[in-house]
Coordinates of N, CA, C and O in Angstrom, one line a residue:
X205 N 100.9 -46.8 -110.2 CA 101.9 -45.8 -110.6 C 102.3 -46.0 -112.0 O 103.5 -45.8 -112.3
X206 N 101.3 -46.6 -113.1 CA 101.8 -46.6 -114.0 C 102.0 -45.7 -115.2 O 100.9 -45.2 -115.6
X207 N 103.0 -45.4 -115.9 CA 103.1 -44.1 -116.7 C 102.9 -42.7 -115.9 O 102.2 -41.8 -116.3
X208 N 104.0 -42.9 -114.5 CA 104.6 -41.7 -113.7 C 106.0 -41.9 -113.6 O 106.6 -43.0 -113.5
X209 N 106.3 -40.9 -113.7 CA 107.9 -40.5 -113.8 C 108.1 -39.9 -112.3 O 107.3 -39.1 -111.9
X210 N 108.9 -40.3 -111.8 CA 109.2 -39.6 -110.2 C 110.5 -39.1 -110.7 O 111.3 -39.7 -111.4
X211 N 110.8 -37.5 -110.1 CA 111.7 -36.9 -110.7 C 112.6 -36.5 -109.2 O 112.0 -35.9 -108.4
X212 N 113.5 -36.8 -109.0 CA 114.4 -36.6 -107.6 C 115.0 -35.0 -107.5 O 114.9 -34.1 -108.2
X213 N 115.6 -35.1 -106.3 CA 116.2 -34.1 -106.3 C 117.2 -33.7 -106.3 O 117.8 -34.3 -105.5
X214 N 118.1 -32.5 -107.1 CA 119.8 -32.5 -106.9 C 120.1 -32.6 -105.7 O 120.7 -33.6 -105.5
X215 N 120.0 -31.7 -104.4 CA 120.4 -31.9 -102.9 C 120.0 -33.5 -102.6 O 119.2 -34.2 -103.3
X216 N 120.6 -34.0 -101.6 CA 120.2 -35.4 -101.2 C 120.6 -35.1 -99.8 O 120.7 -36.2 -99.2
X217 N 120.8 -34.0 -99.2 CA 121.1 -33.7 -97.8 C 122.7 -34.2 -97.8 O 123.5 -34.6 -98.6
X218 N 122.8 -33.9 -96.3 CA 124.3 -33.7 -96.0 C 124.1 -35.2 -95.6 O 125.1 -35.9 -96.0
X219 N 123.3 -35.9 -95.0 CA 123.3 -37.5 -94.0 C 123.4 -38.4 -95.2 O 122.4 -38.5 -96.0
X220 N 124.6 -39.0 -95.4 CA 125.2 -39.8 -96.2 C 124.7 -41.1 -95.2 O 125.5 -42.0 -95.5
X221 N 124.2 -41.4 -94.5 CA 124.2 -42.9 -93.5 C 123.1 -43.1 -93.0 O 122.7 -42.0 -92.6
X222 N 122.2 -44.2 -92.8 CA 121.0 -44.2 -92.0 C 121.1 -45.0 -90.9 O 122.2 -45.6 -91.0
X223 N 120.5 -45.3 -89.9 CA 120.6 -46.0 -88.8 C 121.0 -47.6 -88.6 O 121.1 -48.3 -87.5
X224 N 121.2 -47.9 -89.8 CA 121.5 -49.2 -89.5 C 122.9 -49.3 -89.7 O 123.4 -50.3 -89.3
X225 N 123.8 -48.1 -90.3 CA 125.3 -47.8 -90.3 C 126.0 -47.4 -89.1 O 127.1 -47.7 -88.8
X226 N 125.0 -46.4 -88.3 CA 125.8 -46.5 -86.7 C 125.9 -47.3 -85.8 O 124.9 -48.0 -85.9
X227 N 126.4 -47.6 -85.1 CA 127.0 -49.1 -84.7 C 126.7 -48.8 -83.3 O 126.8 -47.7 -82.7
X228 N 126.0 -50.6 -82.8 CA 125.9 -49.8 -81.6 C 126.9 -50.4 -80.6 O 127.1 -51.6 -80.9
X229 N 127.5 -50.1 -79.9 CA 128.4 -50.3 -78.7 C 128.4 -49.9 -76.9 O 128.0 -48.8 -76.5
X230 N 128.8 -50.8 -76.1 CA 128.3 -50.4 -74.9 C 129.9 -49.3 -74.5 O 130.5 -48.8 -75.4
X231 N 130.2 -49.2 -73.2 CA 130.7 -48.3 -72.4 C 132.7 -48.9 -73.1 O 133.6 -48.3 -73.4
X232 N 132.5 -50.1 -72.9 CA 133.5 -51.1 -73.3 C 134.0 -50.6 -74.6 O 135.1 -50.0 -74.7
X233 N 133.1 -50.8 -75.6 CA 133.7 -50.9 -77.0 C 132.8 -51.9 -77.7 O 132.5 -51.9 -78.9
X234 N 132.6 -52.7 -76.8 CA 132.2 -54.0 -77.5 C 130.4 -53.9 -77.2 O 129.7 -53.6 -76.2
X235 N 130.2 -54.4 -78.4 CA 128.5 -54.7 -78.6 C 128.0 -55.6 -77.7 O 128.6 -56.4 -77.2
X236 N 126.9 -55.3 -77.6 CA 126.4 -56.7 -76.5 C 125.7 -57.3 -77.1 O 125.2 -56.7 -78.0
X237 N 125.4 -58.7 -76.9 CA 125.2 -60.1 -77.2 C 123.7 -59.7 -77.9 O 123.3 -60.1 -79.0
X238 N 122.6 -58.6 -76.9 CA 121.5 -58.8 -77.2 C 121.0 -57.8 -78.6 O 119.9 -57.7 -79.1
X239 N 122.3 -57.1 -79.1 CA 122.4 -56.2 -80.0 C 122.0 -57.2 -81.5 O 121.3 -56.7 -82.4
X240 N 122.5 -58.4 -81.4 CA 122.1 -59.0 -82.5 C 120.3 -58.8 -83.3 O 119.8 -58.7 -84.4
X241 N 119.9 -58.8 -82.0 CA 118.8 -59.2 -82.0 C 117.8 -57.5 -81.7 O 116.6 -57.7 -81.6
X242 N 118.1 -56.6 -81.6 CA 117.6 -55.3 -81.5 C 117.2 -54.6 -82.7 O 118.0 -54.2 -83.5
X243 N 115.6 -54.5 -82.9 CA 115.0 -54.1 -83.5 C 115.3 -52.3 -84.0 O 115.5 -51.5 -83.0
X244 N 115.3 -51.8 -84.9 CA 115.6 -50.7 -85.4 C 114.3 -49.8 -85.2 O 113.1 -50.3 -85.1
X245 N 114.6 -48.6 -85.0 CA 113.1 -48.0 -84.5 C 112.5 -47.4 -86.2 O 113.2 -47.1 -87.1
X246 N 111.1 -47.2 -86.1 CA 110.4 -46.5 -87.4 C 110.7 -44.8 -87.4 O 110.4 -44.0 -86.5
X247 N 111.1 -44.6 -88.4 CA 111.5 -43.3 -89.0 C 110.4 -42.7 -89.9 O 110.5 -42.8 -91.1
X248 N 109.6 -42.2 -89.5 CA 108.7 -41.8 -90.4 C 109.1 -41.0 -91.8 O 108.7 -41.2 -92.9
X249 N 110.0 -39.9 -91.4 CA 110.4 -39.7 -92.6 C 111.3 -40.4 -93.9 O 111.5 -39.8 -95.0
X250 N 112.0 -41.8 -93.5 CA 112.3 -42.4 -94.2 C 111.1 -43.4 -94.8 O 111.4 -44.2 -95.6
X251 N 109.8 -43.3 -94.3 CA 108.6 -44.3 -94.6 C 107.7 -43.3 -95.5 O 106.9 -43.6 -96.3
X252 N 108.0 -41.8 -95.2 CA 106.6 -41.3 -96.0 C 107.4 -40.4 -96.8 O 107.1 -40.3 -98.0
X253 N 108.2 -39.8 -96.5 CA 108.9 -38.9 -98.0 C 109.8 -39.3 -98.6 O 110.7 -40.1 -98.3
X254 N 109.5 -38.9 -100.0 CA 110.6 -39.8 -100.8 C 111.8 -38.3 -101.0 O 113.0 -38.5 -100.9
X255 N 111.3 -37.2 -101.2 CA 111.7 -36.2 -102.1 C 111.4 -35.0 -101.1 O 110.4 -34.2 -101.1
X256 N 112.6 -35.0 -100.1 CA 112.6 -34.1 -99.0 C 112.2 -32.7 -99.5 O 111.1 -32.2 -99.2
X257 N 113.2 -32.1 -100.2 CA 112.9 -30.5 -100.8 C 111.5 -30.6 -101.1 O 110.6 -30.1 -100.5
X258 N 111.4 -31.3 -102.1 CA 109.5 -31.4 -103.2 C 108.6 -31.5 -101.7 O 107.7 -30.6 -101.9
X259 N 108.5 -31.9 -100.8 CA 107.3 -32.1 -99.3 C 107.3 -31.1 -98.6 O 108.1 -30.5 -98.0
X260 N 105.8 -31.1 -98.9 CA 105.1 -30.2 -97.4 C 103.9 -31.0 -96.6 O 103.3 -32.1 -96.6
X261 N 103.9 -30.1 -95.9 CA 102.2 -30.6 -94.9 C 101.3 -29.8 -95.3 O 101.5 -28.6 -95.7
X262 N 100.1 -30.8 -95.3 CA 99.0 -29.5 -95.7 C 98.0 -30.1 -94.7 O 97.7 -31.3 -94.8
X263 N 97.1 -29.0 -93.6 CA 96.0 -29.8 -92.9 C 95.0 -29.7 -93.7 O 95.1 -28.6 -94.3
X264 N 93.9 -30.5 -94.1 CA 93.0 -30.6 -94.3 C 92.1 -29.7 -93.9 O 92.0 -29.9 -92.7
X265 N 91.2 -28.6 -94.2 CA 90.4 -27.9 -93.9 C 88.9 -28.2 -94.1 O 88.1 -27.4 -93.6
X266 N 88.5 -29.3 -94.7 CA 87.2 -29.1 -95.2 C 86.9 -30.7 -95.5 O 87.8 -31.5 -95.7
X267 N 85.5 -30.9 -95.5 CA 84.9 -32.9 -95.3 C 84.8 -33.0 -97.3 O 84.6 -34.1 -97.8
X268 N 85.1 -32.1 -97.9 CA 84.8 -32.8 -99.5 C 85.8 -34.0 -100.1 O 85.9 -34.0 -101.3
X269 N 86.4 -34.7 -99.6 CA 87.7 -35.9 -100.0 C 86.6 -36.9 -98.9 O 86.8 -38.1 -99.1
X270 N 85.5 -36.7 -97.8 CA 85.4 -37.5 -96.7 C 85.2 -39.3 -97.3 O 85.5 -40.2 -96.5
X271 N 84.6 -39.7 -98.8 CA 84.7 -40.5 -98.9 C 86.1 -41.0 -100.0 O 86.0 -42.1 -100.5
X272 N 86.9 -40.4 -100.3 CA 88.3 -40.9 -100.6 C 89.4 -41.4 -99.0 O 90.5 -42.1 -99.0
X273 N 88.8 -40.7 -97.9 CA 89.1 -41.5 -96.4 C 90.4 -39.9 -95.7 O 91.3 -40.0 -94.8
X274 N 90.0 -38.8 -96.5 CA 90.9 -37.9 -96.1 C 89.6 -36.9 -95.8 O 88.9 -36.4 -96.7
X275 N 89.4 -36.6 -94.5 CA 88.9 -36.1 -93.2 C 89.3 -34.8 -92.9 O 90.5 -34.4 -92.8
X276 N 88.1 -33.9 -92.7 CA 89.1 -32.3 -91.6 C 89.9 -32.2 -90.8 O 89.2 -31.9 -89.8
X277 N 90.6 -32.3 -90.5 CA 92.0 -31.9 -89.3 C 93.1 -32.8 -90.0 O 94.2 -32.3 -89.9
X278 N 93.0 -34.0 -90.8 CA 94.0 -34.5 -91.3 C 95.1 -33.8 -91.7 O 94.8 -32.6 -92.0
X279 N 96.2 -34.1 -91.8 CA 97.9 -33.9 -92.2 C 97.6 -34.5 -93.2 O 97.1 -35.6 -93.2
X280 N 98.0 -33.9 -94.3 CA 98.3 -34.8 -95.7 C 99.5 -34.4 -96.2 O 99.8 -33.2 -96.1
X281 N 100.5 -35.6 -97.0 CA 101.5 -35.1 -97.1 C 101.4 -34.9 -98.8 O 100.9 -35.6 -99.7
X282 N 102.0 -33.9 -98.8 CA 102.4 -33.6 -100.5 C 103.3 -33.1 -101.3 O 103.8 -32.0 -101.3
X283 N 103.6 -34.5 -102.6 CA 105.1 -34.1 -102.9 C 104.7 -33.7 -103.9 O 103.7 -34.1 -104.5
X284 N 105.8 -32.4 -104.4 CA 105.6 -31.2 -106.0 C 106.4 -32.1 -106.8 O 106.4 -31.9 -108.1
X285 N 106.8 -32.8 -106.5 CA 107.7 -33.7 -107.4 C 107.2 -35.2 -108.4 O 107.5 -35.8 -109.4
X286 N 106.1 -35.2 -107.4 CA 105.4 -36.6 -108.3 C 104.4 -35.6 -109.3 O 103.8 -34.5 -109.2
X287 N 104.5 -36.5 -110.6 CA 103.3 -35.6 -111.7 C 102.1 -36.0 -111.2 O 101.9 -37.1 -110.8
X288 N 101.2 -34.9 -111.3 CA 99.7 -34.9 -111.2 C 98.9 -35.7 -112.8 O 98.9 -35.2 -113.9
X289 N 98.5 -36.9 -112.6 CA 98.1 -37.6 -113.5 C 96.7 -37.4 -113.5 O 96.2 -36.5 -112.9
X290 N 96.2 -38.3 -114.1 CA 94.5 -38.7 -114.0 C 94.3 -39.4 -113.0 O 94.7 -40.5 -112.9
X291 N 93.6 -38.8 -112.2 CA 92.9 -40.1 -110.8 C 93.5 -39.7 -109.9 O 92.8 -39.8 -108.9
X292 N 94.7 -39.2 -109.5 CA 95.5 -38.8 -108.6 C 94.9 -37.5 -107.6 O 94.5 -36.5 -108.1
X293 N 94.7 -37.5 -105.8 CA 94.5 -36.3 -105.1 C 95.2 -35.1 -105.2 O 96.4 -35.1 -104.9
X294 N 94.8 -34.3 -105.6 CA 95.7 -33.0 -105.6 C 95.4 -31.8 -104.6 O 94.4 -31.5 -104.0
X295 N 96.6 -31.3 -104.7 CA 96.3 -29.8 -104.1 C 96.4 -28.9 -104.9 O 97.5 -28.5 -105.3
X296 N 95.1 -28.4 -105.4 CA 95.5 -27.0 -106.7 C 94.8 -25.8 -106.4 O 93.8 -25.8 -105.8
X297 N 95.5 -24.8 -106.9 CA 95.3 -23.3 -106.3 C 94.3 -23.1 -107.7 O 94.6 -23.5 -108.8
X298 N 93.1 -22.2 -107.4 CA 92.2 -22.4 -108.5 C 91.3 -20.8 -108.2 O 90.6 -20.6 -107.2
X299 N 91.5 -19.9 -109.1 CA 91.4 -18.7 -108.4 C 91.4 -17.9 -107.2 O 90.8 -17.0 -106.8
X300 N 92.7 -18.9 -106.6 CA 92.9 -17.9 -105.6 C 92.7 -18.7 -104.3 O 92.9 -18.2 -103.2
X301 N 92.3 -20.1 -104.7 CA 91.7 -20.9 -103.3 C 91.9 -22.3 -103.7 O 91.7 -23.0 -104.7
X302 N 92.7 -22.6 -102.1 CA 93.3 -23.7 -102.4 C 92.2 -25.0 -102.4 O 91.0 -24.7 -102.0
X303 N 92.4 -26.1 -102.6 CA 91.7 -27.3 -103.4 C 92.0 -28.3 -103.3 O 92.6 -28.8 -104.3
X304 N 91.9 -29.3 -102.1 CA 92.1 -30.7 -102.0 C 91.0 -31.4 -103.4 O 90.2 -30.5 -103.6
X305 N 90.8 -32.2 -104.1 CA 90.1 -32.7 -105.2 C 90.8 -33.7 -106.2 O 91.9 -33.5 -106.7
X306 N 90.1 -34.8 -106.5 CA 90.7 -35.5 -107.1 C 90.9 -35.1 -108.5 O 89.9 -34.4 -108.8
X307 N 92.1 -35.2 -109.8 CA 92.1 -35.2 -110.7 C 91.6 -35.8 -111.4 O 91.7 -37.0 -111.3
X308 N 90.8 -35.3 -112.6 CA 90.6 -35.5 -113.7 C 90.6 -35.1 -115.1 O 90.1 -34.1 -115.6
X309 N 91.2 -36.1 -115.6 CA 91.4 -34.9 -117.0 C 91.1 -35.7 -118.2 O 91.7 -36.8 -118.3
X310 N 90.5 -35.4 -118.9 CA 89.3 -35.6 -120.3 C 89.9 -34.8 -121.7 O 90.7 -33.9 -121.7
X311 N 89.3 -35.2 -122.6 CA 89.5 -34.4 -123.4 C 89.0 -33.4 -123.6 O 89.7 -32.6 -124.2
X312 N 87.5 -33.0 -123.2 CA 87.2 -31.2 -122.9 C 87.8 -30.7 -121.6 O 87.4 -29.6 -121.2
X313 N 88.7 -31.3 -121.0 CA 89.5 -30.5 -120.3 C 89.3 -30.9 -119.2 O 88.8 -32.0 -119.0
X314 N 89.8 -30.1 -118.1 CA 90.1 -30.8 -116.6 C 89.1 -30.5 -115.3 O 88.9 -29.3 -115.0
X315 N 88.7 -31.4 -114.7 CA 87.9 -31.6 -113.3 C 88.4 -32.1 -112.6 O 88.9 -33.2 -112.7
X316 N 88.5 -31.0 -111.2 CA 88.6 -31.0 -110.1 C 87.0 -31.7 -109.4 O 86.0 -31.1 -109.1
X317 N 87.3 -33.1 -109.4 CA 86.0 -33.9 -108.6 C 86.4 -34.1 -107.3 O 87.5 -34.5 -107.0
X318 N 85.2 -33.5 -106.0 CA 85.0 -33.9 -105.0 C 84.9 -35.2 -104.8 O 84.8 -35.9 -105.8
X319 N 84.8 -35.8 -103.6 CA 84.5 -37.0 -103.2 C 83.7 -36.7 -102.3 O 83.8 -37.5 -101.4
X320 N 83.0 -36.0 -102.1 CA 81.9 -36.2 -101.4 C 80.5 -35.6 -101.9 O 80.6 -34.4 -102.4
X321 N 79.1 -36.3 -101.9 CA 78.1 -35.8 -102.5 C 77.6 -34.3 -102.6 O 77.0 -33.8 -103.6
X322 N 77.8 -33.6 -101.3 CA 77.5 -32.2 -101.1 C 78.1 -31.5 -102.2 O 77.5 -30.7 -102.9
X323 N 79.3 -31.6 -102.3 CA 80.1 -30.9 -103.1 C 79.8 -31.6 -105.0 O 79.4 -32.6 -105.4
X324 N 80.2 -30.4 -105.6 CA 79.8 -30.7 -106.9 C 81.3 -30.6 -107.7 O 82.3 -30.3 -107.1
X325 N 81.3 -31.0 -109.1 CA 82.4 -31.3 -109.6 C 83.0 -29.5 -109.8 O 82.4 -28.5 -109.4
X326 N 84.2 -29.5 -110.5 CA 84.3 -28.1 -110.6 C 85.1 -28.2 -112.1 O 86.1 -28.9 -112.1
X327 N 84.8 -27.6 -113.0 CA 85.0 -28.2 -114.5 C 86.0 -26.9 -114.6 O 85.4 -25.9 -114.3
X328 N 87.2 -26.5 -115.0 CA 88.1 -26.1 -115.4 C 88.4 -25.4 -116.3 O 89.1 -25.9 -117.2
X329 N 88.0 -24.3 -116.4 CA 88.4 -23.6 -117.9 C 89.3 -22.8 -118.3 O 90.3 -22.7 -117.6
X330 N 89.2 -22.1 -119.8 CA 90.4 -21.8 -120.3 C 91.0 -20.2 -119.7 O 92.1 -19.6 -119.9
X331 N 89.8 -19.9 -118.8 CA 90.1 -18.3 -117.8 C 90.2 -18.1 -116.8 O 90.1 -17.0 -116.3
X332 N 90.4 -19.3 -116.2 CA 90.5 -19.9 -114.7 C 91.8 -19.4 -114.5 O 92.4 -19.0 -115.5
X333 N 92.4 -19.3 -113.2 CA 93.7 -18.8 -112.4 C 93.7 -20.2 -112.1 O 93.0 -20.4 -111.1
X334 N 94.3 -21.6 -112.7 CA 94.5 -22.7 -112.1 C 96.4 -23.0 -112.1 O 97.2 -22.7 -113.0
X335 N 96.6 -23.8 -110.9 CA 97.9 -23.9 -110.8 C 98.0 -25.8 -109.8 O 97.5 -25.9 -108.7
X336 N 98.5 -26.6 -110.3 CA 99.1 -27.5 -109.0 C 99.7 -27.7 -108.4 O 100.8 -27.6 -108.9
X337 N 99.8 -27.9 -107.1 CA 100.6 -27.5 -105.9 C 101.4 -28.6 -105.8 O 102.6 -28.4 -105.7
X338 N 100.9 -29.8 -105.8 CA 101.6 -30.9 -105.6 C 100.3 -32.1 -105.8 O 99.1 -32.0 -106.2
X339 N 100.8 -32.9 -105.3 CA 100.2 -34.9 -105.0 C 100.0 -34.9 -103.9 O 100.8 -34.3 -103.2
X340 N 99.1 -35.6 -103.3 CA 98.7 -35.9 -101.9 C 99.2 -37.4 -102.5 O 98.7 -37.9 -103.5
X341 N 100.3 -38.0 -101.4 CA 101.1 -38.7 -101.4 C 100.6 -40.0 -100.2 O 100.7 -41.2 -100.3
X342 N 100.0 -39.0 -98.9 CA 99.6 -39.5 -97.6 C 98.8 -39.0 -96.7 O 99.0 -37.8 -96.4
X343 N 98.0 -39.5 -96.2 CA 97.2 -38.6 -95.3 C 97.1 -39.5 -93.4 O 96.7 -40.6 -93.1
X344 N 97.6 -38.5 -92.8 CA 97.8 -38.6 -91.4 C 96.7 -38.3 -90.5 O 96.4 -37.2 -90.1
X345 N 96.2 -39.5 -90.1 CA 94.9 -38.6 -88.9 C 94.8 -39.4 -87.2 O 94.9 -40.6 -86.8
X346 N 94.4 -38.3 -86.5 CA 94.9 -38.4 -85.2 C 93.1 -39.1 -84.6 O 92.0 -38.8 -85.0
X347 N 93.4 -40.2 -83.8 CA 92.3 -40.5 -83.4 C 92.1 -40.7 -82.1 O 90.9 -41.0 -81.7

């Protein structure tokens, strides 16, 4: 992540507190002994979104990322908020059709590269309808 700027968001939601500030207590009032020792459960969305508003889901439609390790049916998560750099997975709308593809960008200009051999690079021009949707941040797959 070097020479990326992560840009936040003004909302920060209404939940001022995360789980480790509610307190736990039995019927009594008083905590029980084995509370010391009680593991906190995983919150996924405190593990995979940074920038709640900036995140969407996007499933995966198509095997061309198959050797970057992002698969058909996958959940990929993607934030509008991280900059689309060099090297980075994107999601870009590109006349009209959306575009899982890694970033690249050169000095004659920008490629959308597949990761997978079938598929061919797609070289970017100055009459293209191109737009970025966001960063593929994470990719979720059910096995």
């Amino acid at each position: 992540m070097d020479g990326e700027t992560w840009y936040g968001a003004a909302y920060k939601g209404s939940k001022k507190f995360n789980q480790w500030n509610i307190p736990t207590a039995n019927a009594t009032g008083f905590g029980a002994a084995a509370d010391d020792y009680m593991e906190r459960g995983i919150d996924l969305n405190e593990q995979l979104i940074r920038n709640k508003p900036a995140t969407f889901f996007f499933r995966m439609n198509s095997d061309a990322m198959t050797d970057a390790g992002i698969f058909s049916g996958d959940v990929l998560i993607v934030d509008r908020s991280v900059k689309a750099v060099n090297g980075k997975i994107i999601v870009a709308i590109l006349n009209g059709e959306l575009l899982v593809r890694r970033l690249q960008v050169q000095i004659k200009g920008v490629t959308l590269a597949a990761e997978n051999k079938k598929y061919g690079n797609i070289q970017v021009d100055e009459f293209s309808s191109y737009a970025v949707w966001g960063v593929v941040v994470h990719s979720i797959r059910t096995i």
